[in-house]
mmCIF file of C-alpha atoms and ligand atoms in Angstrom:
data_model
loop_
_atom_site.group_PDB
_atom_site.id
_atom_site.type_symbol
_atom_site.label_atom_id
_atom_site.label_comp_id
_atom_site.label_asym_id
_atom_site.label_seq_id
_atom_site.Cartn_x
_atom_site.Cartn_y
_atom_site.Cartn_z
ATOM 1 C CA MET A 217 -18.532 1.431 0.228
ATOM 2 C CA ILE A 218 -18.571 -1.065 3.057
ATOM 3 C CA ILE A 219 -15.864 -0.001 5.476
ATOM 4 C CA LEU A 220 -14.364 -1.748 8.498
ATOM 5 C CA LEU A 221 -13.172 0.754 11.093
ATOM 6 C CA VAL A 222 -10.688 -0.648 13.620
ATOM 7 C CA GLU A 223 -10.130 1.942 16.338
ATOM 8 C CA ASP A 224 -10.093 1.586 20.131
ATOM 9 C CA ASP A 225 -10.634 5.305 20.814
ATOM 10 C CA ARG A 226 -14.431 5.389 21.160
ATOM 11 C CA ASP A 227 -14.801 9.118 20.556
ATOM 12 C CA LEU A 228 -12.679 9.048 17.432
ATOM 13 C CA ALA A 229 -14.424 5.902 16.173
ATOM 14 C CA ALA A 230 -17.873 7.455 16.723
ATOM 15 C CA ASN A 231 -16.878 10.702 15.062
ATOM 16 C CA LEU A 232 -15.277 8.990 12.093
ATOM 17 C CA GLY A 233 -18.090 6.446 11.760
ATOM 18 C CA GLU A 234 -20.737 9.162 11.758
ATOM 19 C CA PHE A 235 -18.867 11.106 9.110
ATOM 20 C CA LEU A 236 -18.446 8.065 6.840
ATOM 21 C CA GLU A 237 -22.070 7.022 7.277
ATOM 22 C CA SER A 238 -23.285 10.518 6.482
ATOM 23 C CA ALA A 239 -21.223 10.279 3.275
ATOM 24 C CA GLY A 240 -23.287 7.193 2.333
ATOM 25 C CA HIS A 241 -20.921 4.415 3.443
ATOM 26 C CA GLN A 242 -21.784 1.407 5.561
ATOM 27 C CA VAL A 243 -19.446 1.092 8.561
ATOM 28 C CA ASP A 244 -18.631 -1.870 10.823
ATOM 29 C CA TYR A 245 -16.586 -1.302 13.982
ATOM 30 C CA ALA A 246 -13.964 -3.312 15.759
ATOM 31 C CA ALA A 247 -12.304 -2.070 18.963
ATOM 32 C CA ASP A 248 -9.407 -4.519 18.784
ATOM 33 C CA GLY A 249 -7.464 -6.677 16.367
ATOM 34 C CA SER A 250 -9.029 -10.044 17.106
ATOM 35 C CA ILE A 251 -12.535 -8.701 16.472
ATOM 36 C CA ALA A 252 -11.246 -7.116 13.254
ATOM 37 C CA ILE A 253 -9.800 -10.431 12.027
ATOM 38 C CA GLN A 254 -13.046 -12.257 12.891
ATOM 39 C CA LEU A 255 -15.131 -9.686 11.024
ATOM 40 C CA CYS A 256 -12.853 -9.921 7.979
ATOM 41 C CA SER A 257 -13.238 -13.686 7.880
ATOM 42 C CA ARG A 258 -17.044 -13.359 7.829
ATOM 43 C CA ASN A 259 -17.608 -10.239 5.722
ATOM 44 C CA ARG A 260 -16.242 -8.626 2.595
ATOM 45 C CA TYR A 261 -15.133 -5.011 2.966
ATOM 46 C CA ASP A 262 -14.177 -2.498 0.308
ATOM 47 C CA VAL A 263 -11.614 -0.878 2.556
ATOM 48 C CA ILE A 264 -10.267 -1.177 6.118
ATOM 49 C CA VAL A 265 -9.299 1.789 8.311
ATOM 50 C CA LEU A 266 -6.852 0.417 10.851
ATOM 51 C CA ASP A 267 -5.421 2.222 13.878
ATOM 52 C CA VAL A 268 -1.812 1.222 14.636
ATOM 53 C CA GLY A 269 -2.113 1.815 18.397
ATOM 54 C CA LEU A 270 -4.577 -0.881 19.465
ATOM 55 C CA PRO A 271 -4.723 -2.722 22.815
ATOM 56 C CA GLY A 272 -3.167 -6.202 22.618
ATOM 57 C CA MET A 273 -2.324 -6.939 18.997
ATOM 58 C CA SER A 274 -1.009 -3.794 17.274
ATOM 59 C CA GLY A 275 -2.459 -2.559 13.999
ATOM 60 C CA LEU A 276 0.751 -3.675 12.271
ATOM 61 C CA ASP A 277 0.259 -7.231 13.542
ATOM 62 C CA VAL A 278 -3.400 -7.161 12.544
ATOM 63 C CA CYS A 279 -2.465 -6.092 9.018
ATOM 64 C CA ARG A 280 0.268 -8.717 8.740
ATOM 65 C CA ARG A 281 -2.108 -11.454 9.893
ATOM 66 C CA LEU A 282 -4.838 -10.316 7.515
ATOM 67 C CA ARG A 283 -2.398 -10.478 4.602
ATOM 68 C CA THR A 284 -0.442 -13.629 5.424
ATOM 69 C CA GLU A 285 -2.838 -15.847 7.415
ATOM 70 C CA ALA A 286 -6.340 -14.754 6.452
ATOM 71 C CA ARG A 287 -5.296 -13.925 2.831
ATOM 72 C CA VAL A 288 -7.392 -10.759 2.932
ATOM 73 C CA ALA A 289 -6.425 -8.433 0.060
ATOM 74 C CA THR A 290 -8.798 -5.590 1.018
ATOM 75 C CA PRO A 291 -7.047 -2.194 0.839
ATOM 76 C CA VAL A 292 -5.884 -0.995 4.280
ATOM 77 C CA LEU A 293 -5.426 2.623 5.353
ATOM 78 C CA MET A 294 -3.459 2.869 8.593
ATOM 79 C CA LEU A 295 -3.910 5.582 11.173
ATOM 80 C CA THR A 296 -0.650 6.406 12.918
ATOM 81 C CA ALA A 297 0.362 8.684 15.761
ATOM 82 C CA ARG A 298 3.749 9.350 14.126
ATOM 83 C CA ASP A 299 4.946 9.347 10.557
ATOM 84 C CA LEU A 300 8.652 8.778 10.948
ATOM 85 C CA GLU A 301 10.117 7.057 7.910
ATOM 86 C CA SER A 302 10.595 3.874 9.991
ATOM 87 C CA ASP A 303 6.899 3.830 10.976
ATOM 88 C CA VAL A 304 5.833 4.354 7.383
ATOM 89 C CA LEU A 305 8.082 1.500 6.208
ATOM 90 C CA ALA A 306 6.774 -0.801 8.943
ATOM 91 C CA GLY A 307 3.199 -0.090 7.866
ATOM 92 C CA PHE A 308 3.835 -0.809 4.203
ATOM 93 C CA GLU A 309 5.879 -3.894 5.066
ATOM 94 C CA ALA A 310 2.926 -5.186 7.066
ATOM 95 C CA GLY A 311 0.824 -4.824 3.900
ATOM 96 C CA ALA A 312 -0.914 -1.457 4.360
ATOM 97 C CA ASP A 313 -1.785 0.482 1.208
ATOM 98 C CA ASP A 314 -1.647 3.958 2.679
ATOM 99 C CA TYR A 315 -1.427 5.751 6.008
ATOM 100 C CA MET A 316 -2.563 8.975 7.621
ATOM 101 C CA ARG A 317 -1.105 10.660 10.637
ATOM 102 C CA LYS A 318 -3.425 11.681 13.477
ATOM 103 C CA PRO A 319 -4.965 14.206 13.711
ATOM 104 C CA PHE A 320 -6.261 14.191 10.119
ATOM 105 C CA SER A 321 -8.988 16.006 8.245
ATOM 106 C CA LEU A 322 -12.101 13.907 7.655
ATOM 107 C CA LYS A 323 -12.323 15.202 4.109
ATOM 108 C CA GLU A 324 -8.800 14.080 3.327
ATOM 109 C CA LEU A 325 -9.417 10.679 4.886
ATOM 110 C CA SER A 326 -12.483 10.252 2.720
ATOM 111 C CA ALA A 327 -10.518 11.141 -0.442
ATOM 112 C CA ARG A 328 -7.722 8.715 0.475
ATOM 113 C CA LEU A 329 -10.215 5.916 1.111
ATOM 114 C CA SER A 330 -11.794 6.412 -2.299
ATOM 115 C CA ALA A 331 -8.352 6.428 -3.921
ATOM 116 C CA ILE A 332 -7.201 3.130 -2.394
ATOM 117 C CA ALA A 333 -10.571 1.437 -2.949
ATOM 118 C CA ARG A 334 -10.538 2.444 -6.638
ATOM 119 C CA ARG A 335 -7.190 0.872 -7.356
ATOM 120 C CA GLY A 336 -7.980 -1.948 -9.717
ATOM 121 C CA ARG A 337 -5.439 -3.827 -11.724
ATOM 122 C CA ALA A 338 -5.552 -4.672 -15.383
ATOM 123 C CA SER A 339 -5.343 -8.389 -15.935
ATOM 124 C CA GLY A 340 -3.830 -10.628 -18.540
ATOM 125 C CA GLY A 341 -0.461 -12.130 -19.309
ATOM 126 C CA SER A 342 2.924 -11.393 -17.914
ATOM 127 C CA LEU A 343 5.408 -8.536 -18.104
ATOM 128 C CA SER A 344 9.166 -8.890 -18.098
ATOM 129 C CA VAL A 345 12.290 -6.771 -17.917
ATOM 130 C CA ALA A 346 15.543 -8.762 -18.160
ATOM 131 C CA ASP A 347 15.044 -11.746 -15.796
ATOM 132 C CA LEU A 348 12.324 -10.012 -13.777
ATOM 133 C CA VAL A 349 8.829 -11.352 -14.521
ATOM 134 C CA LEU A 350 5.460 -10.184 -13.231
ATOM 135 C CA ASP A 351 2.492 -12.482 -13.818
ATOM 136 C CA VAL A 352 -0.348 -9.992 -14.082
ATOM 137 C CA ASP A 353 -3.048 -12.556 -13.251
ATOM 138 C CA THR A 354 -1.543 -14.148 -10.162
ATOM 139 C CA LEU A 355 0.478 -11.031 -9.248
ATOM 140 C CA SER A 356 3.493 -13.195 -8.560
ATOM 141 C CA VAL A 357 6.926 -11.731 -9.217
ATOM 142 C CA ARG A 358 10.140 -13.618 -9.944
ATOM 143 C CA ARG A 359 13.704 -12.549 -10.467
ATOM 144 C CA GLY A 360 15.220 -15.481 -12.323
ATOM 145 C CA GLU A 361 14.163 -18.524 -10.308
ATOM 146 C CA ALA A 362 13.677 -16.611 -7.062
ATOM 147 C CA ARG A 363 10.258 -15.467 -5.959
ATOM 148 C CA CYS A 364 10.062 -11.794 -4.858
ATOM 149 C CA SER A 365 7.765 -10.740 -2.056
ATOM 150 C CA LEU A 366 6.150 -7.357 -2.753
ATOM 151 C CA THR A 367 3.691 -5.160 -0.884
ATOM 152 C CA PRO A 368 0.374 -4.315 -2.622
ATOM 153 C CA SER A 369 1.617 -0.820 -3.478
ATOM 154 C CA GLY A 370 4.976 -2.207 -4.584
ATOM 155 C CA LEU A 371 3.136 -4.387 -7.093
ATOM 156 C CA ARG A 372 1.249 -1.417 -8.480
ATOM 157 C CA ILE A 373 4.443 0.587 -8.868
ATOM 158 C CA LEU A 374 6.247 -2.350 -10.464
ATOM 159 C CA GLU A 375 3.458 -2.929 -12.967
ATOM 160 C CA VAL A 376 3.624 0.665 -14.222
ATOM 161 C CA LEU A 377 7.426 0.630 -14.345
ATOM 162 C CA MET A 378 7.373 -2.610 -16.340
ATOM 163 C CA ARG A 379 4.760 -1.366 -18.784
ATOM 164 C CA THR A 380 6.814 1.793 -19.329
ATOM 165 C CA ALA A 381 10.282 0.174 -19.344
ATOM 166 C CA PRO A 382 12.865 1.181 -20.339
ATOM 167 C CA GLY A 383 11.144 4.580 -20.202
ATOM 168 C CA VAL A 384 11.024 6.775 -17.118
ATOM 169 C CA VAL A 385 7.970 6.965 -14.856
ATOM 170 C CA SER A 386 7.811 10.329 -13.116
ATOM 171 C CA ARG A 387 7.364 10.722 -9.372
ATOM 172 C CA GLU A 388 4.156 12.629 -10.120
ATOM 173 C CA GLN A 389 2.754 9.671 -12.089
ATOM 174 C CA LEU A 390 3.480 7.333 -9.202
ATOM 175 C CA VAL A 391 1.938 9.694 -6.653
ATOM 176 C CA GLU A 392 -1.156 9.983 -8.841
ATOM 177 C CA LEU A 393 -1.286 6.188 -9.232
ATOM 178 C CA LEU A 394 -1.083 5.554 -5.494
ATOM 179 C CA TRP A 395 -2.992 8.459 -4.025
ATOM 180 C CA GLY A 396 -5.071 9.990 -6.804
ATOM 181 C CA GLU A 397 -6.399 13.398 -5.842
ATOM 182 C CA ALA A 398 -5.158 13.157 -2.255
ATOM 183 C CA PRO A 399 -1.347 13.004 -2.295
ATOM 184 C CA PRO A 400 0.516 12.922 1.030
ATOM 185 C CA ALA A 401 2.241 16.146 2.109
ATOM 186 C CA SER A 402 5.761 14.694 2.051
ATOM 187 C CA ASP A 403 7.445 12.286 -0.347
ATOM 188 C CA ALA A 404 8.483 9.959 2.515
ATOM 189 C CA ALA A 405 5.780 7.442 1.641
ATOM 190 C CA LEU A 406 6.770 7.153 -2.015
ATOM 191 C CA ARG A 407 10.443 6.826 -1.050
ATOM 192 C CA ALA A 408 9.520 4.071 1.400
ATOM 193 C CA HIS A 409 7.599 2.175 -1.303
ATOM 194 C CA ILE A 410 10.538 2.451 -3.722
ATOM 195 C CA HIS A 411 12.988 1.336 -1.042
ATOM 196 C CA LEU A 412 10.935 -1.810 -0.345
ATOM 197 C CA LEU A 413 10.453 -2.508 -4.044
ATOM 198 C CA ARG A 414 14.198 -2.215 -4.646
ATOM 199 C CA GLN A 415 14.914 -4.600 -1.760
ATOM 200 C CA ALA A 416 12.451 -7.087 -3.216
ATOM 201 C CA ILE A 417 13.564 -7.115 -6.855
ATOM 202 C CA ASP A 418 17.231 -6.062 -6.790
ATOM 203 C CA PRO A 419 19.287 -8.427 -4.621
ATOM 204 C CA PRO A 420 22.888 -7.176 -4.151
ATOM 205 C CA ASP A 421 24.419 -10.002 -6.194
ATOM 206 C CA LEU A 422 22.455 -9.260 -9.403
ATOM 207 C CA PRO A 423 22.579 -6.352 -11.883
ATOM 208 C CA ARG A 424 20.415 -3.507 -10.675
ATOM 209 C CA LEU A 425 17.168 -3.052 -12.623
ATOM 210 C CA LEU A 426 15.432 -0.226 -10.750
ATOM 211 C CA HIS A 427 17.152 3.089 -11.377
ATOM 212 C CA THR A 428 16.466 6.463 -9.792
ATOM 213 C CA ILE A 429 16.515 9.378 -12.203
ATOM 214 C CA HIS A 430 17.220 12.186 -9.784
ATOM 215 C CA GLY A 431 14.661 14.953 -9.766
ATOM 216 C CA VAL A 432 12.506 13.087 -12.312
ATOM 217 C CA GLY A 433 11.433 9.601 -11.355
ATOM 218 C CA TYR A 434 12.329 5.970 -11.830
ATOM 219 C CA ARG A 435 12.955 3.500 -14.602
ATOM 220 C CA LEU A 436 13.409 -0.228 -14.938
ATOM 221 C CA ALA A 437 16.126 -1.451 -17.243
ATOM 222 C CA ASN A 438 19.071 -3.782 -17.383
ATOM 223 C CA ASP A 439 21.781 -1.263 -18.170
ATOM 224 C CA ALA A 440 24.021 -4.075 -19.345
ATOM 225 C CA ASP A 441 21.591 -4.385 -22.304
ATOM 226 C CA PRO A 442 22.310 -2.205 -25.337
ATOM 227 C CA ARG A 443 19.507 0.296 -25.917
HETATM 228 CA CA1 CA B 126 -5.591 3.828 19.435
#
């Protein structure tokens, strides 16, 4: 894979870069956010490793700008100093695909990178549940006439829920979908993704479509519909 590593800590960057190169990857470095954005506009990467604590523009701002201004869809793995639920949410809201808390094991990082880089989406047509519609080609989501803004992981979760609806998708299936062989230690990340997805597709004035099945998983259905 061709990897962009955005990390201002030189020792950590060197250590991580050496490890990834020895595993057969090609690595470009950026020590701050503006260099990272420049590199992304010139080159195509398979995955971006992005430190949150950067001088000047934070990693969250870098990610947001990559997604909204530069229209870069490359998977992003964030490196964070903390993994409070609020930090995790902020990272996903900025458009990150996954995060790891420092210090991390190099082996685990490598597994997580492969998992997010592998995530491809099936294409073709549109999926719908009640008035919620996902166009699988353009990845646009609408609830009625209103456009919903989803994170990359939110889209992946929604697609599986829609394909399975009104059936239940287990938490384990979603963890496998998002993280493959390298699931995070706590379920905070999955809960954060579901929270953001619910905010995006279930406005308070409309019937709720995303239901939590406690201890099992999640399902999408309009419970006003007879089943
Ligand atoms: Ca740093």
